[in-house]
Coordinates of C-alpha atoms and ligand atoms in Angstrom, one line a residue:
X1 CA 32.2 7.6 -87.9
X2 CA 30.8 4.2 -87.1
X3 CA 30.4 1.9 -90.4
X4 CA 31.1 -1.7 -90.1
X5 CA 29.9 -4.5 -87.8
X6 CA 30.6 -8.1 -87.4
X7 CA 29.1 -10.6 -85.2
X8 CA 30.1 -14.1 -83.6
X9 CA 27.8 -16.3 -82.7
X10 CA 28.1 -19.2 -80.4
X11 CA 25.3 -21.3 -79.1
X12 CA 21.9 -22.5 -80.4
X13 CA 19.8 -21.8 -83.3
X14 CA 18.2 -19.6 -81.0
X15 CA 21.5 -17.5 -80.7
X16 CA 21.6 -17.7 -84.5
X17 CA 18.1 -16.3 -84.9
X18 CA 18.9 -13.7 -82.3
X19 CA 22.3 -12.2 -84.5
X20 CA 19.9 -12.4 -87.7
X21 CA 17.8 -10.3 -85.7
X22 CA 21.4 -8.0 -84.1
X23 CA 22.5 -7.8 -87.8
X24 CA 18.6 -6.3 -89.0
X25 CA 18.8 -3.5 -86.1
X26 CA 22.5 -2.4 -87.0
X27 CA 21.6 -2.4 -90.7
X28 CA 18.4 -0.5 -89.8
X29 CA 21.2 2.0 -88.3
X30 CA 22.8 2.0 -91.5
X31 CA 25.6 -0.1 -90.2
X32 CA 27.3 -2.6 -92.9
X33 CA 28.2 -6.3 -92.4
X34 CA 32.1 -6.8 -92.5
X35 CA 33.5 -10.8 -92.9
X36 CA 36.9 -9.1 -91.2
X37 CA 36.7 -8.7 -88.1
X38 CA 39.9 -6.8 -87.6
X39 CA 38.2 -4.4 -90.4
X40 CA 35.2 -3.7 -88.2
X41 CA 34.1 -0.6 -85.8
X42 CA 31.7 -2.9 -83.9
X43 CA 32.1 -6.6 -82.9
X44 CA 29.5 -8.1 -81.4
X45 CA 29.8 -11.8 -79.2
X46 CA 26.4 -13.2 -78.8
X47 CA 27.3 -15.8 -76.3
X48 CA 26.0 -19.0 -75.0
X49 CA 25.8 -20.3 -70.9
X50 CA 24.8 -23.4 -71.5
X51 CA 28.3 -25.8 -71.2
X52 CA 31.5 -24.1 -69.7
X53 CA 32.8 -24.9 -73.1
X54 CA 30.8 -22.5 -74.6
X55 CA 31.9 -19.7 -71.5
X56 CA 35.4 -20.6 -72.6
X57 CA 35.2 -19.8 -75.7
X58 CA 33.9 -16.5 -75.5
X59 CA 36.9 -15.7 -73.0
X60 CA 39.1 -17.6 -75.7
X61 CA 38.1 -14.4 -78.2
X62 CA 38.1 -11.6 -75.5
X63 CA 42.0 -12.3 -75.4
X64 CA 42.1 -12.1 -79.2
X65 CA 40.1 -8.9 -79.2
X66 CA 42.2 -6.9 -76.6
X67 CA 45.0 -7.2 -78.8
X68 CA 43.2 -6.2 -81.6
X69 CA 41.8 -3.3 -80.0
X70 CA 45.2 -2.2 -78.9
X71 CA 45.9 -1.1 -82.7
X72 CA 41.9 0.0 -82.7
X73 CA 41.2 1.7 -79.8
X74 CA 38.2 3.3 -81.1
X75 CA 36.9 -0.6 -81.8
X76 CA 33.7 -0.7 -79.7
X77 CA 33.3 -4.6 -78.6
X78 CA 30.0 -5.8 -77.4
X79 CA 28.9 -9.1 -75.2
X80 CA 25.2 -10.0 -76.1
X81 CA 23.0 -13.1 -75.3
X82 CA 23.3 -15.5 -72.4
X83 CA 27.1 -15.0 -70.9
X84 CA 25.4 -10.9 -70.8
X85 CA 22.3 -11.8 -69.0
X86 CA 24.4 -13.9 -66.4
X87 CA 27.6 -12.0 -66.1
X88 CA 26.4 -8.7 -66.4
X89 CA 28.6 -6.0 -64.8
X90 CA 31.2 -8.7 -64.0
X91 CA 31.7 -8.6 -67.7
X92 CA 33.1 -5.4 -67.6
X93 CA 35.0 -5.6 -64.7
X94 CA 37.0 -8.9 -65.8
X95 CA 37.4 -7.6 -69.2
X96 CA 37.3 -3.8 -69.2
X97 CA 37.9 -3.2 -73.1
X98 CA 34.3 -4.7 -72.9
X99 CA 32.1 -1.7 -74.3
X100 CA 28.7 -2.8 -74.1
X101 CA 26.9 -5.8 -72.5
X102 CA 23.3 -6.7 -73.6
X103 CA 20.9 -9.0 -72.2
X104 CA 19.0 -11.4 -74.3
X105 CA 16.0 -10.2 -73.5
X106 CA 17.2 -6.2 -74.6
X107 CA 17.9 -6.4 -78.8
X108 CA 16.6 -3.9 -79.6
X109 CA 18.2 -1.3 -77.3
X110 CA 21.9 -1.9 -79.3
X111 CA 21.4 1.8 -80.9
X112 CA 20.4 3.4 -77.6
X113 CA 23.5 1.6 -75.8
X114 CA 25.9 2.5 -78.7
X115 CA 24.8 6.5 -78.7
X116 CA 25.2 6.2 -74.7
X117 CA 28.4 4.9 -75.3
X118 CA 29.9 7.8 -77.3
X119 CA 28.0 9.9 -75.3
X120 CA 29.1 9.7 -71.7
X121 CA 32.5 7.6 -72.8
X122 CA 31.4 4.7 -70.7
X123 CA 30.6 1.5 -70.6
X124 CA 26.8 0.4 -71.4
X125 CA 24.5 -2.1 -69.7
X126 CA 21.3 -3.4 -70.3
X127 CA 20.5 -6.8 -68.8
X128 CA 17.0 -6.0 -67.5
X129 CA 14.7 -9.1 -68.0
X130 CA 11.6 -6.8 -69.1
X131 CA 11.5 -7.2 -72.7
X132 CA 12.0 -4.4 -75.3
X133 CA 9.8 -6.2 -78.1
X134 CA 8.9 -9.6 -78.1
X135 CA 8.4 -9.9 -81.9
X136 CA 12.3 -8.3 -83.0
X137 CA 11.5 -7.6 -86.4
X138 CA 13.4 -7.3 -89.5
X139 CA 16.3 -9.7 -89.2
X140 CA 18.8 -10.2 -91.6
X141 CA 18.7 -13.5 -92.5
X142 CA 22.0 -15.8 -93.8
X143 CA 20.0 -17.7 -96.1
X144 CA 17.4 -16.9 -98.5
X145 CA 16.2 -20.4 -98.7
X146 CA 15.3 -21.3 -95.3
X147 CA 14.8 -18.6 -92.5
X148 CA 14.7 -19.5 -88.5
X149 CA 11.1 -18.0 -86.7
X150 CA 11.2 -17.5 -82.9
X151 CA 7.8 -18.1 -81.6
X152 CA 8.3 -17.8 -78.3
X153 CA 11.2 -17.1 -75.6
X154 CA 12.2 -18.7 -72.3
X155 CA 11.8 -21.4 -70.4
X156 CA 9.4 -22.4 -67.3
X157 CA 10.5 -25.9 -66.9
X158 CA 14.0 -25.5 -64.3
X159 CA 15.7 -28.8 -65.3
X160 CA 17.7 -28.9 -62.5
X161 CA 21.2 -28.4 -64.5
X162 CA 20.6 -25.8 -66.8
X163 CA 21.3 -22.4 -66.8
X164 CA 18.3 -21.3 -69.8
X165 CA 15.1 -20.0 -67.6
X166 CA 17.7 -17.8 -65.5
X167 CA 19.6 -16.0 -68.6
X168 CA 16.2 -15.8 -71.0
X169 CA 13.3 -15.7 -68.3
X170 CA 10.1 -17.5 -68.0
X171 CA 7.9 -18.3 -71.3
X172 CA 6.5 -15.9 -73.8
X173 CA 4.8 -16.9 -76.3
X174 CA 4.3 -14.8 -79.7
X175 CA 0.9 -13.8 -81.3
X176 CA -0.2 -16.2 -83.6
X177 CA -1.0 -13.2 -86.4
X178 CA 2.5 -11.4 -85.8
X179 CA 4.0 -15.1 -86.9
X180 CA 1.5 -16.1 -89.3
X181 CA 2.3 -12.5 -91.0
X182 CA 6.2 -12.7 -91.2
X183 CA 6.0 -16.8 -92.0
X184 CA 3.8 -15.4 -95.5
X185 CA 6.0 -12.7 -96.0
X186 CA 8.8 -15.0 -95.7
X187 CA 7.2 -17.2 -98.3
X188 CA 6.4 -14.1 -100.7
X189 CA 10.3 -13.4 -100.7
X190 CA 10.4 -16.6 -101.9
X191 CA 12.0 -18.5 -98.5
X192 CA 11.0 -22.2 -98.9
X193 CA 11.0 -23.6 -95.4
X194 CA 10.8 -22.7 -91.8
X195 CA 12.2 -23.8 -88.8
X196 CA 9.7 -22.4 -85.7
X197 CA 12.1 -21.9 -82.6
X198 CA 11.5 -22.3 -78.6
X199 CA 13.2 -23.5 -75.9
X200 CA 10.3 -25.4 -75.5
X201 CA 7.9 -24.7 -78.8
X202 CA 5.3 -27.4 -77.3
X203 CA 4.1 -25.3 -74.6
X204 CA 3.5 -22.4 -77.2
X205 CA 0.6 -20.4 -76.3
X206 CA -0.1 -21.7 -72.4
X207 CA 1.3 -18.1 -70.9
X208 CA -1.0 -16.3 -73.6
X209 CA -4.1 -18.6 -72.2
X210 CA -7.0 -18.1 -74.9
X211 CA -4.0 -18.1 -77.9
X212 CA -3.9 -21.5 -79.9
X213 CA -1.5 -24.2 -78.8
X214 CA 1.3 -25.4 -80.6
X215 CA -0.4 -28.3 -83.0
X216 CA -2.9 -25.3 -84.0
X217 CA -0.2 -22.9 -84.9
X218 CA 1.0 -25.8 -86.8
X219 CA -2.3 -26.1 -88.7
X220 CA -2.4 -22.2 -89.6
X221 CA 0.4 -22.5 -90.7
X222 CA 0.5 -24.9 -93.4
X223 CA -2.8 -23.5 -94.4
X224 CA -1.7 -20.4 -94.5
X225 CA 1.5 -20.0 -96.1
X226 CA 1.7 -19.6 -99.5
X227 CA 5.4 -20.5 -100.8
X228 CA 6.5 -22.4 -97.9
X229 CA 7.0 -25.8 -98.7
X230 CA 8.8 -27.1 -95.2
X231 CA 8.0 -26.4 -91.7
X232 CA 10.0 -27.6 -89.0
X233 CA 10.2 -26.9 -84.9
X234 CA 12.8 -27.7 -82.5
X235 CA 13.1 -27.5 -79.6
X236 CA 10.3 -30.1 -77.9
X237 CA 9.8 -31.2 -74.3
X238 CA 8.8 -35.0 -74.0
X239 CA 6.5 -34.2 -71.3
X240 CA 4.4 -31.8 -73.7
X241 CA 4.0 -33.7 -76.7
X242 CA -0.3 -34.3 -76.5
X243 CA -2.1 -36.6 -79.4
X244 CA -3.0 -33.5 -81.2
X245 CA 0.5 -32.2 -81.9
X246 CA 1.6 -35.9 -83.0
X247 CA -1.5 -36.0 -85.3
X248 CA -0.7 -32.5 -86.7
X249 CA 3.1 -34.1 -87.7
X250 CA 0.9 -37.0 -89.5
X251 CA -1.7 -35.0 -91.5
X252 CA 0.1 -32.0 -92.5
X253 CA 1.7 -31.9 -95.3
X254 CA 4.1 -29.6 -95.1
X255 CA 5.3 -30.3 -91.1
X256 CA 8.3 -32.5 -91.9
X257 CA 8.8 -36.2 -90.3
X258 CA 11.7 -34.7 -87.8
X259 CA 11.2 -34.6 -83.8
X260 CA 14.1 -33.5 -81.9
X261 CA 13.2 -35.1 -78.4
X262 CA 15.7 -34.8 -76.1
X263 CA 15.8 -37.8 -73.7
X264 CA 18.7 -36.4 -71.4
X265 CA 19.3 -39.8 -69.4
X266 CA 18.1 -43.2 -69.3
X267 CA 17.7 -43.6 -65.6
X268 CA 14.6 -43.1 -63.9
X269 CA 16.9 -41.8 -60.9
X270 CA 18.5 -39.5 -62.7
X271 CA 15.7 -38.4 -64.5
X272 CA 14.0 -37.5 -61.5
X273 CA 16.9 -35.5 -60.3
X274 CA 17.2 -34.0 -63.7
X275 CA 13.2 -32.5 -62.7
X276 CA 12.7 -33.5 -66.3
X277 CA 8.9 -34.8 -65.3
X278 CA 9.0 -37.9 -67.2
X279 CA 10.4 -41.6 -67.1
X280 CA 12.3 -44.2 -69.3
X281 CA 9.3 -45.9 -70.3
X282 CA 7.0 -42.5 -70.7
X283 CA 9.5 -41.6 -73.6
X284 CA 9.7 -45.1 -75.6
X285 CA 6.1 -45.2 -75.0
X286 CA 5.8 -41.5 -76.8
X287 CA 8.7 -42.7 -79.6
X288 CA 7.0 -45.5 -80.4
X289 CA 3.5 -43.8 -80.9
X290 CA 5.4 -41.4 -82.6
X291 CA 6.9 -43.9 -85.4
X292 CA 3.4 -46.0 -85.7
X293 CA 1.6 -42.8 -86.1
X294 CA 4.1 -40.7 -88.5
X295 CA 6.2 -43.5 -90.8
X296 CA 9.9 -42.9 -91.5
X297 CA 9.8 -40.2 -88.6
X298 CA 13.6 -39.5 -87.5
X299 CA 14.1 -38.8 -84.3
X300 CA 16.8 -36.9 -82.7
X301 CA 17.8 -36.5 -78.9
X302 CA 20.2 -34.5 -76.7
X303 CA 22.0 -36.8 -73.7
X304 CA 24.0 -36.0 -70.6
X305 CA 26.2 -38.0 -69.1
X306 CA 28.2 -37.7 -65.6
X307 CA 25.0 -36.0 -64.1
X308 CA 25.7 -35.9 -60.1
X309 CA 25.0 -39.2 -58.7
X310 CA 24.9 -40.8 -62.1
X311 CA 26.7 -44.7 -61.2
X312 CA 27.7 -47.0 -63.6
X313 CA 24.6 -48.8 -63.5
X314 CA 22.8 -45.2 -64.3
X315 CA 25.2 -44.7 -67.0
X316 CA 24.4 -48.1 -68.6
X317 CA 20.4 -47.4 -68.7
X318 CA 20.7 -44.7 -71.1
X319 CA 23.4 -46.6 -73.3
X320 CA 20.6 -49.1 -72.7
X321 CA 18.1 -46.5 -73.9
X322 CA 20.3 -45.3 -77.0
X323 CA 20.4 -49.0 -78.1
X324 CA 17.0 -49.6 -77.8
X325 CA 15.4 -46.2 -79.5
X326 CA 17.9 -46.3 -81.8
X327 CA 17.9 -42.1 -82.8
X328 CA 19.3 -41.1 -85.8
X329 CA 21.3 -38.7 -83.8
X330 CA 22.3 -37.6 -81.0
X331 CA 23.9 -34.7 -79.5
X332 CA 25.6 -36.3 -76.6
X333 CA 27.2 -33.5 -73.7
X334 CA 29.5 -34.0 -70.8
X335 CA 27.1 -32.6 -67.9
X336 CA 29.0 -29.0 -67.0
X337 CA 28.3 -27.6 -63.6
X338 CA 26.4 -24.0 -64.0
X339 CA 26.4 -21.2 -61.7
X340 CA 23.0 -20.8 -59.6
X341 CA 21.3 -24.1 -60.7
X342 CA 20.3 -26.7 -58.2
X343 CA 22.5 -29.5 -59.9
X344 CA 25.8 -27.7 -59.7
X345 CA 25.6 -27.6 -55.4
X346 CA 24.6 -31.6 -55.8
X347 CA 26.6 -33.7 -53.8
X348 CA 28.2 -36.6 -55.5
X349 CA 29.6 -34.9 -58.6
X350 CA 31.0 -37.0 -61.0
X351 CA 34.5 -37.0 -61.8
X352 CA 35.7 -35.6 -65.1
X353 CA 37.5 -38.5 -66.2
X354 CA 34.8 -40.7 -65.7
X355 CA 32.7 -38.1 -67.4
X356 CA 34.7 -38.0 -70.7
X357 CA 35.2 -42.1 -70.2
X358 CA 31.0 -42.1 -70.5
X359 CA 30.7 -39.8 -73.3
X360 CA 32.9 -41.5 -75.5
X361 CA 31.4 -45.2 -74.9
X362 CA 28.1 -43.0 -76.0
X363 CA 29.2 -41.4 -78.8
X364 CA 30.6 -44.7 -80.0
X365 CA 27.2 -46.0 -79.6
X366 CA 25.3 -43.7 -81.1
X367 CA 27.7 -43.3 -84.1
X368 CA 27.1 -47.3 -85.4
X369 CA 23.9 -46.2 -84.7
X370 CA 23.5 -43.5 -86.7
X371 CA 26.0 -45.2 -89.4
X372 CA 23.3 -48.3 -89.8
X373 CA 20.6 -45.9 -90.1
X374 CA 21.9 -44.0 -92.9
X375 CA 22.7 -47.2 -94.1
X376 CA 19.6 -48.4 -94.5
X377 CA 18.3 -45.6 -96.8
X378 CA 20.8 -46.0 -99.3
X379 CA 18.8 -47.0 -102.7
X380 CA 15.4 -44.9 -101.5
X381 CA 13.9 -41.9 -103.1
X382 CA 14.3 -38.8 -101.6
X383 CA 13.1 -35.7 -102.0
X384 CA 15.9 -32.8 -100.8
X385 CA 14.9 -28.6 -100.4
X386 CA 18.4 -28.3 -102.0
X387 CA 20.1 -25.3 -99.7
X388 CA 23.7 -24.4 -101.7
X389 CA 27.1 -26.0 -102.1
X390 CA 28.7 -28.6 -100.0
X391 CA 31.1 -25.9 -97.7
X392 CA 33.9 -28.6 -98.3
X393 CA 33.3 -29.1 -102.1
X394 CA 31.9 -26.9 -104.3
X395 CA 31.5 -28.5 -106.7
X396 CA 28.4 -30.6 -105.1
X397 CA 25.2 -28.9 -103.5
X398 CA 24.0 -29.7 -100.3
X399 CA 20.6 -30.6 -99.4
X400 CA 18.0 -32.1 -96.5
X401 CA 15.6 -34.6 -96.9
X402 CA 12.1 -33.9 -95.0
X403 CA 13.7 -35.7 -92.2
X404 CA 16.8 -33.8 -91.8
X405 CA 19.5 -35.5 -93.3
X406 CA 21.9 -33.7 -94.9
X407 CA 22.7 -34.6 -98.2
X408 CA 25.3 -33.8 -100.8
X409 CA 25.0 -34.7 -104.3
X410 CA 26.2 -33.3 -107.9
X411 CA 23.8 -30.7 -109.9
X412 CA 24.1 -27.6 -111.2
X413 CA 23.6 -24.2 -109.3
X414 CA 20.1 -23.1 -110.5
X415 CA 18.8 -26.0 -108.3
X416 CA 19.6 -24.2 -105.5
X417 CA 16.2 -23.4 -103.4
X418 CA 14.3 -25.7 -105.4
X419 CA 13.2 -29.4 -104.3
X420 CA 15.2 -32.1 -105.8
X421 CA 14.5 -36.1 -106.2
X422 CA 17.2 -37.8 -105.9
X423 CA 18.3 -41.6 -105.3
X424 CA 21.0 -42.4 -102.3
X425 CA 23.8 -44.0 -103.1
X426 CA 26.1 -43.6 -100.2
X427 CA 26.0 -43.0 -96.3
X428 CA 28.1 -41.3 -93.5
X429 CA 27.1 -41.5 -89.7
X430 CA 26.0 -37.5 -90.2
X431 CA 25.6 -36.9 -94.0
X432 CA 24.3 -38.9 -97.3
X433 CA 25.4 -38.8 -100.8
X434 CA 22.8 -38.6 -103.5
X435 CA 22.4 -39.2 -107.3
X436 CA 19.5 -36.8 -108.6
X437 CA 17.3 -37.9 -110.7
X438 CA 15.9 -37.6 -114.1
X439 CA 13.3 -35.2 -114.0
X440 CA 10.8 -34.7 -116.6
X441 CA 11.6 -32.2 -118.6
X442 CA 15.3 -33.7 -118.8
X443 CA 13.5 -36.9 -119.7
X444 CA 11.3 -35.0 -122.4
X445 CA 14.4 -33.0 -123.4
X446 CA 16.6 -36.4 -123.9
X447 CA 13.6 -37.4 -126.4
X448 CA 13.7 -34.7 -127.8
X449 CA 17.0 -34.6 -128.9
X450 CA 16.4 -38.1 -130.0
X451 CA 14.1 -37.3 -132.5
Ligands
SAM1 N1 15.3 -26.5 -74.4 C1 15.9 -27.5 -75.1 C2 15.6 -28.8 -74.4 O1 15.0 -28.8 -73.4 O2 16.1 -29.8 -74.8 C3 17.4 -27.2 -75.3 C4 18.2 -26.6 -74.2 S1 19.9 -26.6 -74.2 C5 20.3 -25.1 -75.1 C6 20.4 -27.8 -75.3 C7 21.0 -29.0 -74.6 O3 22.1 -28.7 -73.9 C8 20.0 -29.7 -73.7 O4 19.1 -30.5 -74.3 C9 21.0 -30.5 -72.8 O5 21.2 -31.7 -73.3 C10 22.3 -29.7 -72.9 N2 22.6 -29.0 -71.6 C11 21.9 -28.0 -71.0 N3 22.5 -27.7 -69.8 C12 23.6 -28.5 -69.7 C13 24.6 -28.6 -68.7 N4 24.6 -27.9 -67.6 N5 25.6 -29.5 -69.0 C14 25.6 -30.2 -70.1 N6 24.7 -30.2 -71.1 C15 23.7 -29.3 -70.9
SF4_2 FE1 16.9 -26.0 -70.2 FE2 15.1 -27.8 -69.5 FE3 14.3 -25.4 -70.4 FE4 15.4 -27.1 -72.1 S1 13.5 -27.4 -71.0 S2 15.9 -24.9 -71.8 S3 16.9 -28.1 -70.9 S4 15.4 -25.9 -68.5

């Protein structure tokens, strides 16, 4: 008898969302969540494709789960998500204790592969790229304060060095009313905030052709959804960011003052032979318009260095570009070589060392950056959707401001899910410390007591 499940997840948020959305079918099937692995009768990896890093990693635990399964034979262990949808059979035949391996377009078919499985005794694959059901209900979500909402799957845009529109397929965008329905009940169980998710959540709608775009989902939204106090989006293209989207950012209330923009480069060249369809001065045009139109905006990016062909002087424009946008952060990534896409079979492939030489003069960069940013908030007001404790010390909570920064601070426990003023006295290159604030009823209390 089957009882227990856990599940590791590597990757995005969009892996996240998709084990939320694993852990709702299992306990649909009456499994129960386990923290101990070793304890549990079904571990699922839902894996990521997108850096060899992330491939390792996954091998890293199929070592550690053979011996496991050595003492639990009966142990059924499942690959899900990207390394699935690419590896497919090879899966099984590299790592035969493999049990089940499950594209990322197939969720819902886990209960149908698991009965196979004890069925017929062997192995079960599903990697076809039709999907099962676009809309995955019922996930179980890790939070109960702020909850992850796909809106819309794959990719159409082939940037020459990523593996995404081969493992999760071309775009597919949602109904508006099946997300506008689970964003209000999400607000009815009381979740305050939302993050909408996408590869690419700008181009929302275009494969649906009469269906709203992206800046009027937005605007249903925070009309519509009663509870919610925060809505967020990531991930964005810079090529599809039209006026109306950066005017929905500046007139809706509740669309926080976030963009996650991922520059990748700061060379035309290497743009070009990224096939990201934009240049240098196309996205510090768009950041610019961004911070004149939407004040205090923070603005995140993702970078590559050692691209094929990137030269010194290459390398240099987009530490140029870093100094001169100045992000709050960025996510900086050694360009990884992946299987099938036109970049990996480019001649003039950078050397490794040279790779980790670049991304460590960039991360140095980016971090005074960051550090001076966070800087210059210290002593402003900020209002934080206050999320739990600090993981590293309990006794502080942890919260964001509207523009993502994540701050930690000293209060009690009932302010947890509630929105929080508080002052910031102190600043990390990725976090913030905060003093709250009097509020008014403390302030009347304190009177009170006075009298
Ligand atoms: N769709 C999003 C976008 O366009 O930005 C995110 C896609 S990907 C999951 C997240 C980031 O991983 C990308 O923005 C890119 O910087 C990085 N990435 C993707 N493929 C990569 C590769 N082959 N090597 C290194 N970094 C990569
Ligand atoms: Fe990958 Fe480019 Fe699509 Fe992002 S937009 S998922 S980087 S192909």
């Amino acid at each position: 008898m089957l009882e227990k499940f856990h599940i590791i997840t590597y990757g995005c948020q969009m892996n996240k969302c998709d084990s939320e959305v694993l852990s709702g079918i299992l306990a649909d099937s009456e499994y129960k969540y386990t923290d101990a692995l070793e304890d549990a009768d079904i571990v699922l990896l839902n894996t990521c494709s997108v850096r060899d890093t992330a491939e390792s990693k996954v091998m890293g635990m199929l070592g550690r789960l053979k011996y496991i399964k050595e003492k639990r034979p009966d142990m059924i262990i499942g690959v899900c998500g990207c390394m699935a949808q690419s590896w497919g059979q090879t899966l099984i035949e590299k790592y035969p204790y493999v049990n089940i391996v499950l594209g990322t377009s197939r969720l819902p078919e886990l209960p149908r592969l698991i009965k196979q499985l004890q069925e017929l005794g062997q192995p079960a694959i599903d990697t076809l790229e039709t999907p099962s059901d676009i809309d995955m209900p019922n996930p179980v979500r890790e939070s109960s304060i702020t909850a992850w909402v796909t809106i819309m799957h794959g990719c159409n845009n082939f940037c020459s060095y990523c593996i995404v529109p081969y493992v999760r397929g071309r775009e597919r965008s949602r109904s508006s009313y099946s997300i506008l329905n689970e964003v209000k009940s999400l607000g009815i169980l009381g979740y305050k905030e939302v993050t909408l998710l996408g590869q690419n959540v700008n181009s929302y709608g275009i494969d649906k052709g009469d269906e709203l775009d992206f800046a009027g989902l937005l605007e249903l939204m925070d009309r519509e959804s009663a509870g919610i106090e925060r809505i967020r989006f990531t991930t964005s293209h810079p090529k599809d960011v039209p006026p109306n989207l950066i005017d929905a950012m500046a007139s809706l209330p509740k669309v926080c003052e976030h963009f996650h923009l991922p520059a990748q480069a700061g060379s035309d060249k290497i743009l070009a032979r990224m096939n990201r369809g934009y240049t240098r001065q196309y996205y510090m045009d768009l950041v610019q318009k961004l911070r004149e139109k939407v004040p205090g905006i923070s603005i995140t990016t993702d970078l590559i260095v050692g691209f094929p062909g990137e030269t010194d002087e290459d390398f240099a424009d987009t530490a140029d570009l870093v100094q001169k946008v100045k992000f709050d952060v960025g996510f900086c990534f050694r360009y990884s070589p992946r299987r099938n896409t036109p970049a990996a079979s480019m001649e003039d492939q950078v050397p490794e060392e040279i790779k980790m030489q670049r991304l460590y003069e960039l991360l140095r960069i980016q971090d005074d950056i960051s550090m001076a940013k966070n800087e210059s908030i210290i002593g402003t007001d900020q209002t934080l959707l206050v999320e739990g404790f600090n993981p590293r010390d309990k006794s502080q909570l942890t919260g964001r401001t509207r523009t993502n920064k994540i701050v930690f601070f000293t209060g009690s426990a009932e302010l947890i899910g509630k929105l929080v003023n508080v002052t910031i006295i102190g600043a990390g290159n990725w976090s913030l410390r905060g003093e709250q604030q009097e509020s008014k009823e403390m302030l009347l209390g304190k009177v009170d007591g006075e009298i």
